[in-house]
CSV table of N, CA and C in Angstrom, one decimal:
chain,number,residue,atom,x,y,z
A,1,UNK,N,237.0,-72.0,-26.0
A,1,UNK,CA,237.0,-73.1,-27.0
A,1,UNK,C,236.5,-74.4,-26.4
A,2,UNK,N,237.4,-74.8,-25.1
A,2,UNK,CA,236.5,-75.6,-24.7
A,2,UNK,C,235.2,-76.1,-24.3
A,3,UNK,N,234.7,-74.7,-23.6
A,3,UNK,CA,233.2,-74.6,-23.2
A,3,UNK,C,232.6,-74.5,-24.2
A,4,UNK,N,232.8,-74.0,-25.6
A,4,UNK,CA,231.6,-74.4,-26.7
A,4,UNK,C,232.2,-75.8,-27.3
A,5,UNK,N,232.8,-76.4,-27.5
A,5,UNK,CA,233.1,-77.9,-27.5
A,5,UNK,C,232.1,-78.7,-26.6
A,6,UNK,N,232.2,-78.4,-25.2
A,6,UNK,CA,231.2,-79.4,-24.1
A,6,UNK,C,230.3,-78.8,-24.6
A,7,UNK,N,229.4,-77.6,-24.6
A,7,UNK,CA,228.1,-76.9,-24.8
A,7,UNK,C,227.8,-78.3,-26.7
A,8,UNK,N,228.2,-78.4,-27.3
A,8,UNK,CA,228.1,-78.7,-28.7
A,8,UNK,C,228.1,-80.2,-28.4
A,9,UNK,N,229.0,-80.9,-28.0
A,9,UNK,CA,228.7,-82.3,-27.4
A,9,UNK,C,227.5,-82.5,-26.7
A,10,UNK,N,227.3,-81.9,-25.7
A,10,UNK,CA,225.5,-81.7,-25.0
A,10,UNK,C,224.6,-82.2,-26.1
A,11,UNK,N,224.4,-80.9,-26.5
A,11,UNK,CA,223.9,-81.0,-27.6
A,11,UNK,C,223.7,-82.2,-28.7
A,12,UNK,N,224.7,-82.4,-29.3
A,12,UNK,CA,225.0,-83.9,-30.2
A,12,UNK,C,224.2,-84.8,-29.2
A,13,UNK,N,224.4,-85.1,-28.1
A,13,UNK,CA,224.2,-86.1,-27.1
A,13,UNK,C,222.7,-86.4,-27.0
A,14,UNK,N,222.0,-84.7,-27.4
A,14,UNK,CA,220.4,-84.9,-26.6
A,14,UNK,C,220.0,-85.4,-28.2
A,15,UNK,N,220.6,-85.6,-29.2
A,15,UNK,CA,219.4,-86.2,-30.5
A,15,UNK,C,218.6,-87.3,-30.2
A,16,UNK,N,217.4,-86.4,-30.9
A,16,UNK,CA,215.9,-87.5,-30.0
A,16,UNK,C,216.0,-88.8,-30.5
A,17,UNK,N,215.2,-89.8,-29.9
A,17,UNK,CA,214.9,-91.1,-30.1
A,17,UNK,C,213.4,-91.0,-30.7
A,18,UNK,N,212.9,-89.8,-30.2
A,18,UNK,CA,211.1,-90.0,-30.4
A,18,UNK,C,211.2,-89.0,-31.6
A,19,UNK,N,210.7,-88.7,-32.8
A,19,UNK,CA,210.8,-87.7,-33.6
A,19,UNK,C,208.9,-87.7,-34.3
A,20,UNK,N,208.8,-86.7,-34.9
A,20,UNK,CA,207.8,-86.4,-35.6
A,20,UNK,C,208.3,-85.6,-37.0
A,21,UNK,N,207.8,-85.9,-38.2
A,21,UNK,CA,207.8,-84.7,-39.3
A,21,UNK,C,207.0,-83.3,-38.7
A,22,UNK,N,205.9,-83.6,-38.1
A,22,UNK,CA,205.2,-82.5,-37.8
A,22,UNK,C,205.3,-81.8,-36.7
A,23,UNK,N,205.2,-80.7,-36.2
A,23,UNK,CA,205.8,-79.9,-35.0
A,23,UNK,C,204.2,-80.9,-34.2
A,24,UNK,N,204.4,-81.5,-32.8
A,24,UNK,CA,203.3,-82.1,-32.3
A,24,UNK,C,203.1,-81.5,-31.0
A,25,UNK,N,203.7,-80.2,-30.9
A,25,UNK,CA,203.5,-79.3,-29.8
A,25,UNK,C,203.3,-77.6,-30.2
A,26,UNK,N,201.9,-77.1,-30.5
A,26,UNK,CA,201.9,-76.0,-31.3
A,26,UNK,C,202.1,-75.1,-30.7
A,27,UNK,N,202.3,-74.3,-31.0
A,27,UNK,CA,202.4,-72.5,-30.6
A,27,UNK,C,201.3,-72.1,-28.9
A,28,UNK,N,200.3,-72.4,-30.0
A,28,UNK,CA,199.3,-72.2,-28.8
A,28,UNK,C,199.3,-73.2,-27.5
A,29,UNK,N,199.6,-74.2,-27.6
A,29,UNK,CA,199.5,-75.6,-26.9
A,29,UNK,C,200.5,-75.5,-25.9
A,30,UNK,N,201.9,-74.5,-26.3
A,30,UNK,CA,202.5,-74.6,-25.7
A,30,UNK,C,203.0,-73.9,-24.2
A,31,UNK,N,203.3,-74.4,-23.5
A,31,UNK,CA,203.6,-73.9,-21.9
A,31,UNK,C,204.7,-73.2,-21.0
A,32,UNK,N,204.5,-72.5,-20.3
A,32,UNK,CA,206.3,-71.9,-20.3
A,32,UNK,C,206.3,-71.8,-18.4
A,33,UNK,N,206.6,-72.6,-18.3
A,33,UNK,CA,206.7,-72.5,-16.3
A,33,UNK,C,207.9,-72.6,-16.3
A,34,UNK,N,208.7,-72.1,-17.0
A,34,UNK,CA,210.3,-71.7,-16.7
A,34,UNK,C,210.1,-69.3,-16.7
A,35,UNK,N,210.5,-69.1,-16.3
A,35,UNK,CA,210.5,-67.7,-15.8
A,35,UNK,C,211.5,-67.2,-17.1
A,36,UNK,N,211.4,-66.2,-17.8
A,36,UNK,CA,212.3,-65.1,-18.6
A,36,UNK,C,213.9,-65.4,-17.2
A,37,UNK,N,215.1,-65.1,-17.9
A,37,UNK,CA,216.0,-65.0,-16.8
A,37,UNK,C,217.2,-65.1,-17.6
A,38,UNK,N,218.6,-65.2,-16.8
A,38,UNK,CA,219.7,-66.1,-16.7
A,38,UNK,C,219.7,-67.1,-16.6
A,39,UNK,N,220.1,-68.1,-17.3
A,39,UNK,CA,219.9,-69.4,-16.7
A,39,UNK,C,221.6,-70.0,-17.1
A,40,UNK,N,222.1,-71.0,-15.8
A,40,UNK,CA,223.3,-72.0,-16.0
A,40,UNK,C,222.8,-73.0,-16.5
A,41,UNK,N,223.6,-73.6,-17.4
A,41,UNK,CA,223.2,-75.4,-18.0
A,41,UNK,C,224.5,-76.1,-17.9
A,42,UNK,N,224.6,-76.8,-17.3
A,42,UNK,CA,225.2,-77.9,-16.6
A,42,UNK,C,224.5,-79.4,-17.3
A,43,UNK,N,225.7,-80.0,-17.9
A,43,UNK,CA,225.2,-81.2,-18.5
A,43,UNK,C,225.8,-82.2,-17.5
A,44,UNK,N,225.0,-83.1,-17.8
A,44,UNK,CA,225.4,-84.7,-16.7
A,44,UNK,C,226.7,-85.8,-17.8
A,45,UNK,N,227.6,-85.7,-17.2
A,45,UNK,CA,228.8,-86.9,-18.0
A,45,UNK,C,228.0,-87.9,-18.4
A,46,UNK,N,228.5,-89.2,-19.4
A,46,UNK,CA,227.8,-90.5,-19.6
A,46,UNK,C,227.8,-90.5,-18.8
A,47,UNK,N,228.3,-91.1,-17.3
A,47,UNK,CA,228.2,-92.2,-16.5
A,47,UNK,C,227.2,-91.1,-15.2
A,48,UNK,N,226.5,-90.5,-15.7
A,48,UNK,CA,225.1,-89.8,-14.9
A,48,UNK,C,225.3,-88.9,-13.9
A,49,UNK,N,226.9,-88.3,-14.0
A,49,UNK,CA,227.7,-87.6,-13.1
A,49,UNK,C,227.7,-85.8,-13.7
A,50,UNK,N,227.2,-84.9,-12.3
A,50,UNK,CA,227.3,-83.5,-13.5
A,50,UNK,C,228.3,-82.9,-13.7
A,51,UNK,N,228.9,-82.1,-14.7
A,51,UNK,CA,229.9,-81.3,-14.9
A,51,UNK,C,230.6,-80.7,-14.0
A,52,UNK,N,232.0,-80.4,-13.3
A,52,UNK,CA,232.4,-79.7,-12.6
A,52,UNK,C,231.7,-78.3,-12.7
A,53,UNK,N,231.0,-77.4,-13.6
A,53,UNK,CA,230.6,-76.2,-13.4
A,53,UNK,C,229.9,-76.3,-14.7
A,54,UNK,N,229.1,-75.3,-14.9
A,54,UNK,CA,228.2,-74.6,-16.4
A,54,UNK,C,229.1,-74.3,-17.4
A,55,UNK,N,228.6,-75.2,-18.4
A,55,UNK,CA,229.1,-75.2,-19.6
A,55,UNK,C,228.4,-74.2,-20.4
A,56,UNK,N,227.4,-73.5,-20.2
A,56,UNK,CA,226.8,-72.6,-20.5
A,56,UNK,C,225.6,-71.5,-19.6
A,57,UNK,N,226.3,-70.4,-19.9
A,57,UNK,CA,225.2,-69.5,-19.4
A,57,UNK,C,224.7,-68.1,-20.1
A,58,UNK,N,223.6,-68.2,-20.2
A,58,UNK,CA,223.2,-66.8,-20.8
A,58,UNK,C,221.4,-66.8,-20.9
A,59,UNK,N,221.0,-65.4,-21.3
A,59,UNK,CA,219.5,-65.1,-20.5
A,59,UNK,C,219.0,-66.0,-21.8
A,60,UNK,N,217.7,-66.6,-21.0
A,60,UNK,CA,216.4,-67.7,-21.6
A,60,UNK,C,215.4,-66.7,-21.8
A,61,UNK,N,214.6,-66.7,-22.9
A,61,UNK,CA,213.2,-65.7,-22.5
A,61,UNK,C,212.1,-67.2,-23.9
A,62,UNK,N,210.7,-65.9,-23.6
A,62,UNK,CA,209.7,-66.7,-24.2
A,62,UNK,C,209.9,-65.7,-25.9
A,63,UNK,N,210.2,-66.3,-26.9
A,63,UNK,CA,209.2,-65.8,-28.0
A,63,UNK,C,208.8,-66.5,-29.1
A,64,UNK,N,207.9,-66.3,-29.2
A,64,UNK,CA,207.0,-67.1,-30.5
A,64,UNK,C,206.6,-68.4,-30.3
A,65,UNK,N,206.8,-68.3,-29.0
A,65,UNK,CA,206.0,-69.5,-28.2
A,65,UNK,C,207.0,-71.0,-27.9
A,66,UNK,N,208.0,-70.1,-28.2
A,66,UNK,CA,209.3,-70.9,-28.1
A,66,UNK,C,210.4,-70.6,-26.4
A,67,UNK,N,211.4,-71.2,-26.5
A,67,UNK,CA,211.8,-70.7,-25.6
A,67,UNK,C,213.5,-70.4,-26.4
A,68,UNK,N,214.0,-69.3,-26.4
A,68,UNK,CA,215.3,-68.6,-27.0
A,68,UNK,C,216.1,-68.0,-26.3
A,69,UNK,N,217.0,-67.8,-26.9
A,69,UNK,CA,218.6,-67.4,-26.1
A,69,UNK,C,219.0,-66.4,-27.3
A,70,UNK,N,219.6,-65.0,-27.3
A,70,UNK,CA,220.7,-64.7,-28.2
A,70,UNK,C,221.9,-64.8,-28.1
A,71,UNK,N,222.6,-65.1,-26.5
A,71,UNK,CA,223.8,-66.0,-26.5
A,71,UNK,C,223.9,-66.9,-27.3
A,72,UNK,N,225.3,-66.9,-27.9
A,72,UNK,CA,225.7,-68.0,-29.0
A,72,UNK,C,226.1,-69.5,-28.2
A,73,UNK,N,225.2,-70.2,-28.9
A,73,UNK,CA,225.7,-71.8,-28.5
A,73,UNK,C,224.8,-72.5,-27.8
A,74,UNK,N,223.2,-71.4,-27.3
A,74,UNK,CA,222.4,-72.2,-26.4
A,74,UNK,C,222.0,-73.4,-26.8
A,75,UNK,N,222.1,-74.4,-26.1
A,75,UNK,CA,222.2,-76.1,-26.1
A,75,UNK,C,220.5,-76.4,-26.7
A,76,UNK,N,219.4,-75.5,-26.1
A,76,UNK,CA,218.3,-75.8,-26.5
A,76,UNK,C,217.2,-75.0,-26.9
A,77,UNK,N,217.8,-73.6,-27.8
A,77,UNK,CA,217.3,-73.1,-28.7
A,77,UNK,C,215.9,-73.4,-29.4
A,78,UNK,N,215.0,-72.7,-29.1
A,78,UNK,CA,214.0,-73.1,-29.8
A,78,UNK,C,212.9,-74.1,-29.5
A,79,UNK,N,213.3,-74.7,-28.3
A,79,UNK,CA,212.1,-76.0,-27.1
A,79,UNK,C,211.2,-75.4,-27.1
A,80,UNK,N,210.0,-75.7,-27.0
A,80,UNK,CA,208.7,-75.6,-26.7
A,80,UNK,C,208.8,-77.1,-25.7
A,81,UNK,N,207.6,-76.6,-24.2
A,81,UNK,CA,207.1,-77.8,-23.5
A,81,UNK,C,206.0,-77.4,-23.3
A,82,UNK,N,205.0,-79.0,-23.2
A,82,UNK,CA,203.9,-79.4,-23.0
A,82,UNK,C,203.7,-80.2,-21.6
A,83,UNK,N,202.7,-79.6,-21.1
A,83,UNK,CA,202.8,-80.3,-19.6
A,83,UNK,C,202.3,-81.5,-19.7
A,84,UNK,N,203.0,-83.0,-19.4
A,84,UNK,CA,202.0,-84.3,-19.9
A,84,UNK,C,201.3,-84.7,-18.3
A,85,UNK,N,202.2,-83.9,-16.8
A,85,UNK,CA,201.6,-83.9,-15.6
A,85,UNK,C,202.3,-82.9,-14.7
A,86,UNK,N,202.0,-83.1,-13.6
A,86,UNK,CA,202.2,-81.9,-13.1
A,86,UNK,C,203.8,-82.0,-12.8
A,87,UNK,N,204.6,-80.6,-13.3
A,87,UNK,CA,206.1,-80.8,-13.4
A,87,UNK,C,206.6,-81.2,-14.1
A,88,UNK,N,205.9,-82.2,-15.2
A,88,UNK,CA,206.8,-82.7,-16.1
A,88,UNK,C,206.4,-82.7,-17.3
A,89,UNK,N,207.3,-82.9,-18.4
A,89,UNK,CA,207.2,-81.6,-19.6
A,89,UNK,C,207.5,-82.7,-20.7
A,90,UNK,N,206.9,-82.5,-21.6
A,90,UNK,CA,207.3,-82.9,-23.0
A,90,UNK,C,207.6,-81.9,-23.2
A,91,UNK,N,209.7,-82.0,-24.1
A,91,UNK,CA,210.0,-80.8,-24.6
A,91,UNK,C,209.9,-81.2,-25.9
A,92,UNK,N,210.1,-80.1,-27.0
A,92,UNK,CA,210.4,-80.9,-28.4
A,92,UNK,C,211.1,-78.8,-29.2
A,93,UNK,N,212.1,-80.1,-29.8
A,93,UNK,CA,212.5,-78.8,-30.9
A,93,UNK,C,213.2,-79.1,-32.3
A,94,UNK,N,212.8,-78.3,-33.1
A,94,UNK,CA,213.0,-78.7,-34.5
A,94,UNK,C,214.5,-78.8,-34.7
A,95,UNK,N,215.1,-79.9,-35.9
A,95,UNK,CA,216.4,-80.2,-35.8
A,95,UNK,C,216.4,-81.1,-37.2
A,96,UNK,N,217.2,-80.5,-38.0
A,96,UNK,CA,216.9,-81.5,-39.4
A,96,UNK,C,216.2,-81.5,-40.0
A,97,UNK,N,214.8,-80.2,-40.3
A,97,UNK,CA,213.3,-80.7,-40.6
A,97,UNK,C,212.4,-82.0,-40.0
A,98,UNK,N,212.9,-82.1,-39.0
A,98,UNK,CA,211.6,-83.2,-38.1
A,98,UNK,C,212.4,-82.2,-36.9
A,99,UNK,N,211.5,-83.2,-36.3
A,99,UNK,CA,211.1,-82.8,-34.5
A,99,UNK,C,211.4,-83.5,-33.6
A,100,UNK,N,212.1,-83.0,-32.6
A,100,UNK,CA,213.0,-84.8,-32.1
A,100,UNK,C,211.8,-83.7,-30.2
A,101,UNK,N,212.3,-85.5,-29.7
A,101,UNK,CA,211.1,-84.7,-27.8
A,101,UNK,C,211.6,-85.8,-27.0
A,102,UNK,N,211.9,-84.8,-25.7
A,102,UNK,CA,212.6,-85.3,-24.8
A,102,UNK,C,211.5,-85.0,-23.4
A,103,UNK,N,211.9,-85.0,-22.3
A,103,UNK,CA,211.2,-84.8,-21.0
A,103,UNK,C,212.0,-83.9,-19.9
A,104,UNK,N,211.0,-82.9,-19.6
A,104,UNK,CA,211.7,-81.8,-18.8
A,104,UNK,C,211.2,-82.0,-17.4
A,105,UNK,N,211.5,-82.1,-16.5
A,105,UNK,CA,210.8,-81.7,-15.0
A,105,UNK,C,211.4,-80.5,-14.5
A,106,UNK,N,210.3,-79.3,-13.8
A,106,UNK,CA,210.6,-78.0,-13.4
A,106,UNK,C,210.2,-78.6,-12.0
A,107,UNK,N,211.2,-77.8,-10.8
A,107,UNK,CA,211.1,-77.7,-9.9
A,107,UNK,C,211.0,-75.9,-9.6
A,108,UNK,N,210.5,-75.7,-8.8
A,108,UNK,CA,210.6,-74.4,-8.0
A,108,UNK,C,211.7,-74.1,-8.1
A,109,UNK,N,211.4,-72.8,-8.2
A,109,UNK,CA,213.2,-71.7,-8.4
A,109,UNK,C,213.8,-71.9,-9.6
A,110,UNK,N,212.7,-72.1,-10.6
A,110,UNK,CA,213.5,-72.2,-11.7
A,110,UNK,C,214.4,-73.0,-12.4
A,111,UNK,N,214.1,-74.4,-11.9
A,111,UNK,CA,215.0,-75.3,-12.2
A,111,UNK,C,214.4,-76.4,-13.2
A,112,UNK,N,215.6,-76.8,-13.9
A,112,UNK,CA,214.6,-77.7,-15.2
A,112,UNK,C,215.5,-78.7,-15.2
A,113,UNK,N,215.3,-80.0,-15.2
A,113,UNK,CA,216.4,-81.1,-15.5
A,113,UNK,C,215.5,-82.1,-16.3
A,114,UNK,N,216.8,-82.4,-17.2
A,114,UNK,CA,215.9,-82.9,-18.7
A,114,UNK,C,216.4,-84.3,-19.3
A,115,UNK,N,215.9,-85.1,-19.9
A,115,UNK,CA,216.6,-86.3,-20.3
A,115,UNK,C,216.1,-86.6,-21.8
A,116,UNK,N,216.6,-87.4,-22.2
A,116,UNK,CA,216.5,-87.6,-23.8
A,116,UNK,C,216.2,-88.9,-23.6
A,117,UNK,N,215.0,-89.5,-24.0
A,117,UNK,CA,214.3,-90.9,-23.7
A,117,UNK,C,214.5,-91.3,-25.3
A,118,UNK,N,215.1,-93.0,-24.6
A,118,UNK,CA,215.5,-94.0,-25.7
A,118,UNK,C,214.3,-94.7,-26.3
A,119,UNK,N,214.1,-94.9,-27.6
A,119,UNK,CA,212.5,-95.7,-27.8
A,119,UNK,C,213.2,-97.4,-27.4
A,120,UNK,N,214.6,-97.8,-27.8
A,120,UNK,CA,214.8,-99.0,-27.6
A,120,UNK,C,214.7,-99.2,-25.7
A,121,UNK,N,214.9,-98.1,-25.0
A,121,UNK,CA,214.1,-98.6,-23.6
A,121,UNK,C,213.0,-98.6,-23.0
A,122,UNK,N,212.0,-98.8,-24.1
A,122,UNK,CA,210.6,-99.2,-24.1
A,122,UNK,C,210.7,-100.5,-24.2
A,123,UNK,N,209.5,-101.3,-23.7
A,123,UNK,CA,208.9,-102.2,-24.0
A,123,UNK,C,208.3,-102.9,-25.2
A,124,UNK,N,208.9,-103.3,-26.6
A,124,UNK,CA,208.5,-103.1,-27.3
A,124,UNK,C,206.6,-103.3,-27.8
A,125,UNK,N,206.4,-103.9,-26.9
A,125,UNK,CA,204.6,-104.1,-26.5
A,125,UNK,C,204.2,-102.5,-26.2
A,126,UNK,N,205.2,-101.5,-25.3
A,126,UNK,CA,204.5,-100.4,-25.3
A,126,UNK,C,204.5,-99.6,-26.8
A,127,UNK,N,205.8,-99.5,-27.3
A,127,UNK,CA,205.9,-98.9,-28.8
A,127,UNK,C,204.7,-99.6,-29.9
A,128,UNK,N,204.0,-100.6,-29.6
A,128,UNK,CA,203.1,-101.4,-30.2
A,128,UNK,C,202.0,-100.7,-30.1
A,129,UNK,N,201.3,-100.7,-28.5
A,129,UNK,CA,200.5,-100.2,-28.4
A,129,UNK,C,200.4,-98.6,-28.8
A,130,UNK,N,201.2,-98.0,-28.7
A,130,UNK,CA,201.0,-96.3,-29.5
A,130,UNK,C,201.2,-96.4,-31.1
A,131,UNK,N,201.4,-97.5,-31.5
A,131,UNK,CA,201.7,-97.4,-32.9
A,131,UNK,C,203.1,-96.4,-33.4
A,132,UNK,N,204.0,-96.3,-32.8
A,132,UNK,CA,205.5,-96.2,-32.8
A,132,UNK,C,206.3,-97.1,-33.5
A,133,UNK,N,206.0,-96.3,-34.0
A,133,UNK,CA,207.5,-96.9,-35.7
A,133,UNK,C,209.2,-97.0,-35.5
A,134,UNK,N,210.0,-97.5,-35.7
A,134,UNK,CA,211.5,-97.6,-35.6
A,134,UNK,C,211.0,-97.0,-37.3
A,135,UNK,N,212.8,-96.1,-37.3
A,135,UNK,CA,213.0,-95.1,-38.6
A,135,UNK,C,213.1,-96.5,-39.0
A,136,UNK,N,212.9,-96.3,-40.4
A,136,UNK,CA,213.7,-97.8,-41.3
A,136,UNK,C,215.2,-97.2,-41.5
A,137,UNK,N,215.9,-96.5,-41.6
A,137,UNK,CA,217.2,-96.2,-42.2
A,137,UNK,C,218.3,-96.0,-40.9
A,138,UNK,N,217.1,-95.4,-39.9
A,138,UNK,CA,218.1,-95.1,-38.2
A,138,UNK,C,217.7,-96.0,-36.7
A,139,UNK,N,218.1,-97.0,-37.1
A,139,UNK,CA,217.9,-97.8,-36.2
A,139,UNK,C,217.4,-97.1,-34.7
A,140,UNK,N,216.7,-97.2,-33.8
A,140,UNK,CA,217.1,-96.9,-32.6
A,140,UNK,C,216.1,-95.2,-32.5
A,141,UNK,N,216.1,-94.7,-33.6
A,141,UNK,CA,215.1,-93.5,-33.8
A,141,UNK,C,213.7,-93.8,-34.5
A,142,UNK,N,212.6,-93.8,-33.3
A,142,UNK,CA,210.9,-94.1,-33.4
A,142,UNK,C,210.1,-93.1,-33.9
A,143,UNK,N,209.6,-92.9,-35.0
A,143,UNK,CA,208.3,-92.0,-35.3
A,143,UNK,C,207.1,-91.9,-34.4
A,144,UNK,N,206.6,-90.7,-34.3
A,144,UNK,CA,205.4,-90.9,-33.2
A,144,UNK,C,204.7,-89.7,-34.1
A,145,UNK,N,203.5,-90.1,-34.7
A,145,UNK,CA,202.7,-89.2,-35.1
A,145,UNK,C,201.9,-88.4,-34.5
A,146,UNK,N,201.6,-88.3,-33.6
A,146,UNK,CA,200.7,-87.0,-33.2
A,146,UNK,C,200.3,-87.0,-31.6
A,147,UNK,N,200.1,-86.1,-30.8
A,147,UNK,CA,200.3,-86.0,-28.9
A,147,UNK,C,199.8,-87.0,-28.7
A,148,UNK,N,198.5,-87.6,-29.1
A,148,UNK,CA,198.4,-88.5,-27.7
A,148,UNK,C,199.5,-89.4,-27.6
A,149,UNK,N,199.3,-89.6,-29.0
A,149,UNK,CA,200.6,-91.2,-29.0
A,149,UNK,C,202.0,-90.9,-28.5
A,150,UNK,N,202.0,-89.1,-28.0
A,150,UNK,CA,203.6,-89.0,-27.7
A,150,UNK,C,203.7,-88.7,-26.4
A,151,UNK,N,202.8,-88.6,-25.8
A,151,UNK,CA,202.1,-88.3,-24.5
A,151,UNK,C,202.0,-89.3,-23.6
A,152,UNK,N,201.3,-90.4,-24.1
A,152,UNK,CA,201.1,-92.3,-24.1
A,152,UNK,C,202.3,-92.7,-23.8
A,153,UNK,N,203.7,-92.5,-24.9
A,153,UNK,CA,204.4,-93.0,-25.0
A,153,UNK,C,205.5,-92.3,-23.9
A,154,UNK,N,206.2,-91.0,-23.7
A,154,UNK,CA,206.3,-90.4,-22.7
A,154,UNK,C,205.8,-90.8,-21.4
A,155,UNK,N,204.8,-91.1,-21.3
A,155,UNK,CA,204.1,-91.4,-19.9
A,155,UNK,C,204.5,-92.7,-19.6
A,156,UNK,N,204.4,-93.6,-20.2
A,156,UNK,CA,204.7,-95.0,-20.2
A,156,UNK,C,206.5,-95.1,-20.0
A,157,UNK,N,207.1,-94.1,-20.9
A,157,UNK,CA,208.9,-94.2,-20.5
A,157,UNK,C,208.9,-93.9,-18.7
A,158,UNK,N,208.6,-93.0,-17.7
A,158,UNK,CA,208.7,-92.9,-16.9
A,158,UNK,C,207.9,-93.4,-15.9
A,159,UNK,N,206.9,-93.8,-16.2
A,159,UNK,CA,206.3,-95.2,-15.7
A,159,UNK,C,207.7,-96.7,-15.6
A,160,UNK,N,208.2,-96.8,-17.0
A,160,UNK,CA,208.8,-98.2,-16.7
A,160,UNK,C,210.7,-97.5,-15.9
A,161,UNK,N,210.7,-96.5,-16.0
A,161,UNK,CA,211.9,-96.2,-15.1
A,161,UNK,C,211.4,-95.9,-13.1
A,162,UNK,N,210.0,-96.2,-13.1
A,162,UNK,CA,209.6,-96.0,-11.3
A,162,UNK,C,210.6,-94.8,-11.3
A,163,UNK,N,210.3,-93.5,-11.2
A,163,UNK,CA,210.6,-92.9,-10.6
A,163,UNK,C,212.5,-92.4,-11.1
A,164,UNK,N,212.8,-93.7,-11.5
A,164,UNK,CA,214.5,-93.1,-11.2
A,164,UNK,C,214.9,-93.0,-12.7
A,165,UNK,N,214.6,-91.7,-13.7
A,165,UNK,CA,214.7,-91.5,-15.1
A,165,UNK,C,216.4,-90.9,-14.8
A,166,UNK,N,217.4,-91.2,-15.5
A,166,UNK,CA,218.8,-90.4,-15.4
A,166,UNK,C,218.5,-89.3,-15.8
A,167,UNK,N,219.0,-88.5,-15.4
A,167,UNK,CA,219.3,-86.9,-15.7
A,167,UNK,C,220.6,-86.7,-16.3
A,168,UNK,N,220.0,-86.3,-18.1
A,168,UNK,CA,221.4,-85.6,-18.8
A,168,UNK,C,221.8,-84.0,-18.7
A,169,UNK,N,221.1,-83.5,-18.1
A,169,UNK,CA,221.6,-81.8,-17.4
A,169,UNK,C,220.6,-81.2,-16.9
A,170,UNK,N,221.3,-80.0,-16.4
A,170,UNK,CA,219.9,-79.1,-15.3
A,170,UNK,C,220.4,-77.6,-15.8
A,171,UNK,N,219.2,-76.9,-15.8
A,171,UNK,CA,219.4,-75.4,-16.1
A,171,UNK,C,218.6,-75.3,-14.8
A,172,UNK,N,219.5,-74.1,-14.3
A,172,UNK,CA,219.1,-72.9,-12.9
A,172,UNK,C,219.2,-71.8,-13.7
A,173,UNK,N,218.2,-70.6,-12.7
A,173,UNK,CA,218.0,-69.5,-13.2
A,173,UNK,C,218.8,-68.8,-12.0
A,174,UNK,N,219.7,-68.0,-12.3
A,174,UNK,CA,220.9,-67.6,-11.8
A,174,UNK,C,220.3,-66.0,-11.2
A,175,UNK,N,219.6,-65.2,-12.2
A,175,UNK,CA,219.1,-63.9,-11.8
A,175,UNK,C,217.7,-63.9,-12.6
């Protein structure tokens, strides 16, 4: 009970800031440098600290150009990633009827650690320049119409973090 409590809070936690109506990472477009496997997911506390142990574990594989779990509860069901450089990933997955996208970096051995980028910690001159809309009704949630501008925009969030983006969890592949 508890472990799907934290696994579902995770979750709640990663709702995107960046969203699209339209899926802006297609089927074909999309990239899979994470390996079929086991994988542990371990989320990071607010204060940027990781879980005493995996809140979730069960096998990851590729289908439909997606990435899925039949374990019940998987935190990120359904991600597709797009490489915007080397290692590092635009993820996105459907939620609500729109499309919410976060950023993945893969290390060797199967490891992914992932964060959920805020549009209010943008510059608002950068959200200008891609033409990045704030929702009118959800404060704090930016429309981004189509890759470059999510790519642009993406690129530019870890550009103004130099290197030190917080990490909200890490999946390892266990077997």
């Amino acid at each position: 009970m508890i472990r799907t409590a934290i696994v579902l809070i995770a979750a709640a936690l990663l709702g995107g800031c960046f969203y699209s109506d339209d899926a802006l990472i297609g089927r074909f477009a999309a990239d899979f440098p994470l390996e079929d496997g086991v994988y542990t997911h371990t989320p990071n506390l607010p204060d940027g600290r990781p879980f005493d142990r995996p809140a979730w574990t069960g096998e990851i594989r590729r289908r439909g150009g997606r990435y899925v779990s039949d374990q019940p509860d998987f935190p990120h069901d359904g991600t597709r990633l797009r490489e915007l450089s080397p290692g590092v990933y635009a993820a996105m997955r459907e939620r609500e009827d729109q499309y919410e996208y976060g950023i993945v970096f893969v290390y060797p051995g199967n490891v992914a650690a992932y964060h959920q980028p805020k549009c209010q910690d943008l510059d608002p001159a950068v959200l200008d320049t891609y033409d990045v809309v704030e929702h009118p009704d959800e404060p704090g949630y930016c429309r981004v119409d189509d890759w470059d501008r999510l790519s642009g925009v993406l690129l530019s969030y870890i550009a103004a973090f130099d290197g030190d983006i917080p990490i909200d969890g890490v999946y390892r592949r266990v077997e």
